[in-house]
mmCIF file of C-alpha atoms in Angstrom:
data_model
loop_
_atom_site.group_PDB
_atom_site.id
_atom_site.type_symbol
_atom_site.label_atom_id
_atom_site.label_comp_id
_atom_site.label_asym_id
_atom_site.label_seq_id
_atom_site.Cartn_x
_atom_site.Cartn_y
_atom_site.Cartn_z
ATOM 1 C CA UNK A 1 -107.444 66.983 -57.334
ATOM 2 C CA UNK A 2 -110.252 68.034 -55.026
ATOM 3 C CA UNK A 3 -112.945 68.207 -57.692
ATOM 4 C CA UNK A 4 -112.776 64.711 -59.225
ATOM 5 C CA UNK A 5 -116.281 63.419 -59.932
ATOM 6 C CA UNK A 6 -116.072 60.235 -57.883
ATOM 7 C CA UNK A 7 -118.799 59.325 -55.407
ATOM 8 C CA UNK A 8 -118.552 56.991 -52.392
ATOM 9 C CA UNK A 9 -120.710 54.542 -54.370
ATOM 10 C CA UNK A 10 -118.195 54.566 -57.224
ATOM 11 C CA UNK A 11 -115.446 53.664 -54.761
ATOM 12 C CA UNK A 12 -117.618 50.973 -53.194
ATOM 13 C CA UNK A 13 -118.387 49.468 -56.618
ATOM 14 C CA UNK A 14 -114.711 49.358 -57.532
ATOM 15 C CA UNK A 15 -113.746 47.563 -54.340
ATOM 16 C CA UNK A 16 -116.617 45.138 -54.714
ATOM 17 C CA UNK A 17 -115.228 44.255 -58.144
ATOM 18 C CA UNK A 18 -111.723 44.013 -56.658
ATOM 19 C CA UNK A 19 -112.906 41.497 -54.060
ATOM 20 C CA UNK A 20 -114.025 39.130 -56.839
ATOM 21 C CA UNK A 21 -110.862 39.676 -58.860
ATOM 22 C CA UNK A 22 -108.557 39.101 -55.883
ATOM 23 C CA UNK A 23 -110.448 35.927 -54.984
ATOM 24 C CA UNK A 24 -109.963 34.511 -58.469
ATOM 25 C CA UNK A 25 -106.326 35.577 -58.559
ATOM 26 C CA UNK A 26 -105.631 33.910 -55.223
ATOM 27 C CA UNK A 27 -107.112 30.682 -56.567
ATOM 28 C CA UNK A 28 -104.898 30.755 -59.659
ATOM 29 C CA UNK A 29 -101.728 31.274 -57.648
ATOM 30 C CA UNK A 30 -102.617 28.690 -54.993
ATOM 31 C CA UNK A 31 -103.590 26.075 -57.553
ATOM 32 C CA UNK A 32 -100.403 26.738 -59.517
ATOM 33 C CA UNK A 33 -98.050 26.110 -56.619
ATOM 34 C CA UNK A 34 -100.024 23.600 -54.541
ATOM 35 C CA UNK A 35 -100.878 21.269 -57.370
ATOM 36 C CA UNK A 36 -100.345 22.178 -61.007
ATOM 37 C CA UNK A 37 -96.690 23.221 -61.123
ATOM 38 C CA UNK A 38 -95.587 20.487 -58.757
ATOM 39 C CA UNK A 39 -97.200 17.973 -61.131
ATOM 40 C CA UNK A 40 -95.698 19.580 -64.234
ATOM 41 C CA UNK A 41 -92.207 19.701 -62.715
ATOM 42 C CA UNK A 42 -92.352 15.954 -62.111
ATOM 43 C CA UNK A 43 -91.990 15.597 -65.914
ATOM 44 C CA UNK A 44 -90.732 18.922 -67.251
ATOM 45 C CA UNK A 45 -87.832 21.044 -66.035
ATOM 46 C CA UNK A 46 -88.931 24.645 -65.623
ATOM 47 C CA UNK A 47 -86.025 27.077 -65.433
ATOM 48 C CA UNK A 48 -85.199 30.774 -65.676
ATOM 49 C CA UNK A 49 -88.312 32.970 -65.700
ATOM 50 C CA UNK A 50 -90.698 30.083 -64.966
ATOM 51 C CA UNK A 51 -88.638 28.499 -62.200
ATOM 52 C CA UNK A 52 -90.405 28.193 -58.868
ATOM 53 C CA UNK A 53 -88.597 31.117 -57.227
ATOM 54 C CA UNK A 54 -89.540 33.449 -60.082
ATOM 55 C CA UNK A 55 -93.173 32.300 -60.094
ATOM 56 C CA UNK A 56 -93.479 32.782 -56.338
ATOM 57 C CA UNK A 57 -91.872 36.211 -56.577
ATOM 58 C CA UNK A 58 -94.431 37.360 -59.159
ATOM 59 C CA UNK A 59 -97.297 35.953 -57.101
ATOM 60 C CA UNK A 60 -96.044 37.742 -53.974
ATOM 61 C CA UNK A 61 -95.668 41.013 -55.886
ATOM 62 C CA UNK A 62 -99.173 40.695 -57.295
ATOM 63 C CA UNK A 63 -100.806 39.998 -53.932
ATOM 64 C CA UNK A 64 -98.773 42.771 -52.252
ATOM 65 C CA UNK A 65 -100.061 45.170 -54.891
ATOM 66 C CA UNK A 66 -103.620 44.005 -54.194
ATOM 67 C CA UNK A 67 -102.969 44.918 -50.541
ATOM 68 C CA UNK A 68 -101.708 48.358 -51.608
ATOM 69 C CA UNK A 69 -104.876 48.894 -53.650
ATOM 70 C CA UNK A 70 -106.944 47.816 -50.673
ATOM 71 C CA UNK A 71 -105.086 50.324 -48.472
ATOM 72 C CA UNK A 72 -106.377 53.122 -50.706
ATOM 73 C CA UNK A 73 -109.928 52.352 -49.562
ATOM 74 C CA UNK A 74 -109.207 53.863 -46.135
ATOM 75 C CA UNK A 75 -107.664 56.950 -47.753
ATOM 76 C CA UNK A 76 -110.800 57.457 -49.883
ATOM 77 C CA UNK A 77 -112.770 57.732 -46.634
ATOM 78 C CA UNK A 78 -110.638 60.607 -45.351
ATOM 79 C CA UNK A 79 -109.242 62.437 -48.370
ATOM 80 C CA UNK A 80 -110.650 63.992 -51.563
ATOM 81 C CA UNK A 81 -110.790 61.331 -54.313
ATOM 82 C CA UNK A 82 -108.418 63.278 -56.543
ATOM 83 C CA UNK A 83 -105.676 62.956 -53.937
ATOM 84 C CA UNK A 84 -106.032 59.179 -53.752
ATOM 85 C CA UNK A 85 -106.556 58.302 -57.416
ATOM 86 C CA UNK A 86 -102.902 58.802 -58.514
ATOM 87 C CA UNK A 87 -101.718 56.249 -55.928
ATOM 88 C CA UNK A 88 -104.483 53.849 -56.909
ATOM 89 C CA UNK A 89 -103.631 54.260 -60.582
ATOM 90 C CA UNK A 90 -99.948 53.477 -59.977
ATOM 91 C CA UNK A 91 -100.854 50.350 -58.014
ATOM 92 C CA UNK A 92 -103.266 49.163 -60.714
ATOM 93 C CA UNK A 93 -100.577 49.648 -63.356
ATOM 94 C CA UNK A 94 -98.106 47.638 -61.258
ATOM 95 C CA UNK A 95 -100.644 44.862 -60.849
ATOM 96 C CA UNK A 96 -101.409 44.804 -64.555
ATOM 97 C CA UNK A 97 -97.708 44.674 -65.404
ATOM 98 C CA UNK A 98 -96.844 41.747 -63.132
ATOM 99 C CA UNK A 99 -99.914 39.748 -64.166
ATOM 100 C CA UNK A 100 -99.264 40.270 -67.876
ATOM 101 C CA UNK A 101 -95.684 39.152 -67.353
ATOM 102 C CA UNK A 102 -96.684 36.096 -65.326
ATOM 103 C CA UNK A 103 -99.382 34.763 -67.626
ATOM 104 C CA UNK A 104 -97.431 35.642 -70.786
ATOM 105 C CA UNK A 105 -94.516 33.507 -69.572
ATOM 106 C CA UNK A 106 -96.828 30.621 -68.702
ATOM 107 C CA UNK A 107 -98.444 30.854 -72.115
ATOM 108 C CA UNK A 108 -95.154 31.064 -74.031
ATOM 109 C CA UNK A 109 -93.076 28.559 -72.042
ATOM 110 C CA UNK A 110 -95.146 26.336 -69.766
ATOM 111 C CA UNK A 111 -98.057 25.495 -72.075
ATOM 112 C CA UNK A 112 -95.878 24.294 -75.012
ATOM 113 C CA UNK A 113 -93.827 22.165 -72.579
ATOM 114 C CA UNK A 114 -96.971 20.644 -71.088
ATOM 115 C CA UNK A 115 -98.466 19.931 -74.515
ATOM 116 C CA UNK A 116 -95.519 17.743 -75.399
ATOM 117 C CA UNK A 117 -95.202 15.946 -72.066
ATOM 118 C CA UNK A 118 -98.817 15.205 -71.090
ATOM 119 C CA UNK A 119 -101.545 13.143 -72.714
ATOM 120 C CA UNK A 120 -105.317 13.562 -72.982
ATOM 121 C CA UNK A 121 -105.714 11.240 -70.005
ATOM 122 C CA UNK A 122 -103.395 13.506 -68.047
ATOM 123 C CA UNK A 123 -105.759 16.343 -68.902
ATOM 124 C CA UNK A 124 -108.556 14.521 -67.101
ATOM 125 C CA UNK A 125 -106.312 14.099 -64.073
ATOM 126 C CA UNK A 126 -105.556 17.825 -64.231
ATOM 127 C CA UNK A 127 -109.294 18.600 -64.057
ATOM 128 C CA UNK A 128 -109.670 16.321 -61.045
ATOM 129 C CA UNK A 129 -106.790 18.031 -59.250
ATOM 130 C CA UNK A 130 -108.254 21.461 -60.019
ATOM 131 C CA UNK A 131 -111.692 20.609 -58.637
ATOM 132 C CA UNK A 132 -110.171 18.963 -55.549
ATOM 133 C CA UNK A 133 -108.189 22.124 -54.753
ATOM 134 C CA UNK A 134 -111.135 24.374 -55.558
ATOM 135 C CA UNK A 135 -113.641 22.558 -53.315
ATOM 136 C CA UNK A 136 -111.357 23.084 -50.327
ATOM 137 C CA UNK A 137 -110.919 26.829 -50.799
ATOM 138 C CA UNK A 138 -112.855 29.603 -49.095
ATOM 139 C CA UNK A 139 -115.563 30.993 -51.384
ATOM 140 C CA UNK A 140 -115.142 27.958 -53.657
ATOM 141 C CA UNK A 141 -118.627 28.328 -55.169
ATOM 142 C CA UNK A 142 -118.029 31.942 -56.174
ATOM 143 C CA UNK A 143 -114.665 31.046 -57.721
ATOM 144 C CA UNK A 144 -116.306 28.214 -59.655
ATOM 145 C CA UNK A 145 -118.985 30.593 -60.946
ATOM 146 C CA UNK A 146 -116.277 32.972 -62.167
ATOM 147 C CA UNK A 147 -114.309 30.198 -63.857
ATOM 148 C CA UNK A 148 -117.394 28.987 -65.696
ATOM 149 C CA UNK A 149 -118.263 32.417 -67.126
ATOM 150 C CA UNK A 150 -115.779 32.028 -69.970
ATOM 151 C CA UNK A 151 -117.220 28.680 -71.127
ATOM 152 C CA UNK A 152 -119.805 29.264 -73.850
ATOM 153 C CA UNK A 153 -120.314 25.614 -74.823
ATOM 154 C CA UNK A 154 -123.353 24.428 -72.838
ATOM 155 C CA UNK A 155 -122.359 20.765 -72.970
ATOM 156 C CA UNK A 156 -118.864 21.512 -71.661
ATOM 157 C CA UNK A 157 -120.321 23.805 -69.003
ATOM 158 C CA UNK A 158 -122.651 21.081 -67.696
ATOM 159 C CA UNK A 159 -119.772 18.596 -67.743
ATOM 160 C CA UNK A 160 -117.513 20.806 -65.608
ATOM 161 C CA UNK A 161 -120.263 21.734 -63.191
ATOM 162 C CA UNK A 162 -121.142 18.050 -62.804
ATOM 163 C CA UNK A 163 -117.527 17.191 -61.972
ATOM 164 C CA UNK A 164 -117.276 20.030 -59.463
ATOM 165 C CA UNK A 165 -120.513 19.080 -57.716
ATOM 166 C CA UNK A 166 -119.596 15.395 -57.499
ATOM 167 C CA UNK A 167 -117.774 15.255 -54.156
ATOM 168 C CA UNK A 168 -115.736 12.035 -53.781
ATOM 169 C CA UNK A 169 -117.121 9.896 -50.966
ATOM 170 C CA UNK A 170 -119.926 12.340 -50.089
ATOM 171 C CA UNK A 171 -123.359 11.078 -49.126
ATOM 172 C CA UNK A 172 -126.660 12.157 -50.621
ATOM 173 C CA UNK A 173 -127.497 14.969 -48.187
ATOM 174 C CA UNK A 174 -124.014 16.518 -48.279
ATOM 175 C CA UNK A 175 -124.105 16.462 -52.084
ATOM 176 C CA UNK A 176 -127.537 18.110 -52.199
ATOM 177 C CA UNK A 177 -126.481 20.799 -49.712
ATOM 178 C CA UNK A 178 -123.281 21.465 -51.659
ATOM 179 C CA UNK A 179 -125.249 21.856 -54.897
ATOM 180 C CA UNK A 180 -127.776 24.237 -53.308
ATOM 181 C CA UNK A 181 -124.976 26.368 -51.883
ATOM 182 C CA UNK A 182 -123.305 26.511 -55.292
ATOM 183 C CA UNK A 183 -126.511 27.555 -57.070
ATOM 184 C CA UNK A 184 -127.110 30.290 -54.482
ATOM 185 C CA UNK A 185 -123.534 31.615 -54.692
ATOM 186 C CA UNK A 186 -123.599 31.514 -58.505
ATOM 187 C CA UNK A 187 -126.854 33.487 -58.606
ATOM 188 C CA UNK A 188 -125.515 36.105 -56.186
ATOM 189 C CA UNK A 189 -122.276 36.473 -58.149
ATOM 190 C CA UNK A 190 -124.042 36.854 -61.483
ATOM 191 C CA UNK A 191 -126.407 39.485 -60.078
ATOM 192 C CA UNK A 192 -123.568 41.497 -58.569
ATOM 193 C CA UNK A 193 -121.275 41.063 -61.570
ATOM 194 C CA UNK A 194 -123.997 42.114 -64.022
ATOM 195 C CA UNK A 195 -124.768 45.223 -61.971
ATOM 196 C CA UNK A 196 -121.090 46.190 -61.785
ATOM 197 C CA UNK A 197 -120.587 45.696 -65.520
ATOM 198 C CA UNK A 198 -123.482 48.048 -66.268
ATOM 199 C CA UNK A 199 -122.238 50.595 -63.729
ATOM 200 C CA UNK A 200 -118.693 50.561 -65.128
ATOM 201 C CA UNK A 201 -119.949 50.770 -68.697
ATOM 202 C CA UNK A 202 -122.180 53.743 -67.891
ATOM 203 C CA UNK A 203 -119.349 55.530 -66.076
ATOM 204 C CA UNK A 204 -116.934 54.912 -68.951
ATOM 205 C CA UNK A 205 -119.539 56.063 -71.456
ATOM 206 C CA UNK A 206 -120.188 59.273 -69.507
ATOM 207 C CA UNK A 207 -116.466 60.038 -69.295
ATOM 208 C CA UNK A 208 -115.896 59.182 -72.968
ATOM 209 C CA UNK A 209 -118.780 61.319 -74.206
ATOM 210 C CA UNK A 210 -117.755 64.139 -71.886
ATOM 211 C CA UNK A 211 -114.233 64.094 -73.308
ATOM 212 C CA UNK A 212 -115.602 64.131 -76.858
ATOM 213 C CA UNK A 213 -117.869 67.091 -76.043
ATOM 214 C CA UNK A 214 -114.951 68.987 -74.519
ATOM 215 C CA UNK A 215 -112.768 68.264 -77.543
ATOM 216 C CA UNK A 216 -115.511 69.411 -79.900
ATOM 217 C CA UNK A 217 -116.010 72.644 -77.960
ATOM 218 C CA UNK A 218 -112.284 73.361 -78.003
ATOM 219 C CA UNK A 219 -112.257 72.975 -81.781
ATOM 220 C CA UNK A 220 -115.018 75.558 -82.282
#
């Protein structure tokens, strides 16, 4: 436990990644309950595992687990990494479990119900609601940059960015300032995210190759 090869920079990189992930997760849960689910429940009855109480319970469990993971940061500063990693691993597994459950239920139950009850025009209203909620959140530009990473269609990407940057009732100077802030935040996120991806890949590759070497030596 006291000889785990984990540097302070490794810990720092992990928690930098966690800050982005927690930000995005908070947006999903807030948007769900503040806007999306309220709108869906005006037309569709959601019961059992996707009822409001169950959704809120999963969201609370997920965010509490994020807090538990964050608490490990202080322990890394005062204890050998090998003594902290088991606790961190358990918390990450709990987080993964509750998130898989939550989004699996939404995919299996909520999405089919929505498909039958809402039209294409409703989809446009959904986008408007999403951007309205997003613009009023802390770190909205960074969240937007993360949301757009999964969109590979350039035309669709420009369309969504245009809708996000078009603030209802805003004047010229506020719109320009908002756009500049978004471009700056997007650039900073992409630089940090790219660096972290390379760091994590290199660390995984080192561990994977090391395990293969050890296995090969044991077979000799």
